[in-house]
Amino acid sequence: MREREAIFNDHLSDLRKKEKEERNLQKEKIKVDYLTMLKEMTNLSRHSSWTKTKEKLASDSRYKAVESSSKREDWFRDYIKYLDDQGSDHEERSRKEREREKKERQEASLREREKEVQRSLGETLRERDKEREQHKREEASQQFKALLVDLVCIHHLCCKEHCAYVSCIRLPLHLVCTPYFQHHV
């Protein structure tokens, strides 16, 4: 008899375990269905309120399958937190993306500005070089005119003396040997 009783008790404990597992599976299925129902609602956000959402869900069988109203609210709040976490991750990624794009725009702007400054500097240097050459030409012309005036004032010198005079004031020989200069000498 004790054997039968032991077998019966084992059988009862097995049945209880199976029933408990089935209840747990049923509860898990109810929770999954409830969360699926929440995912199907496109207007939910991290700012959604439980009272307004509860009114919209009241007619759904998946909502009614959850026996405890506190569980419904807890699962709703968990889902909203999940949305918030997803949103903050998305916001973080988009913020980093915006920062990266801003940095790229700044770098491109700096490169463009550097090119513009180089062009402007090149133009300024060319203009300055042109002005310097013009100034040198004007100075050489003035020196040549002054030399001509001096040579006209000293008209009793012969050509060799003029050459010696020119070399003493250190004028370039190509200025002295021009036909214009020789004509006035």
XYZ file of C-alpha atoms in Angstrom, residues 2-12:
11
model
C 2.765 2.418 0.760
C 4.167 1.780 -2.673
C 0.898 2.744 -4.272
C 0.684 5.805 -2.119
C 4.247 6.845 -3.089
C 3.493 6.291 -6.787
C 0.262 8.287 -6.431
C 2.085 11.142 -4.694
C 4.772 11.147 -7.412
C 2.059 11.243 -10.041
C 0.351 14.178 -8.266
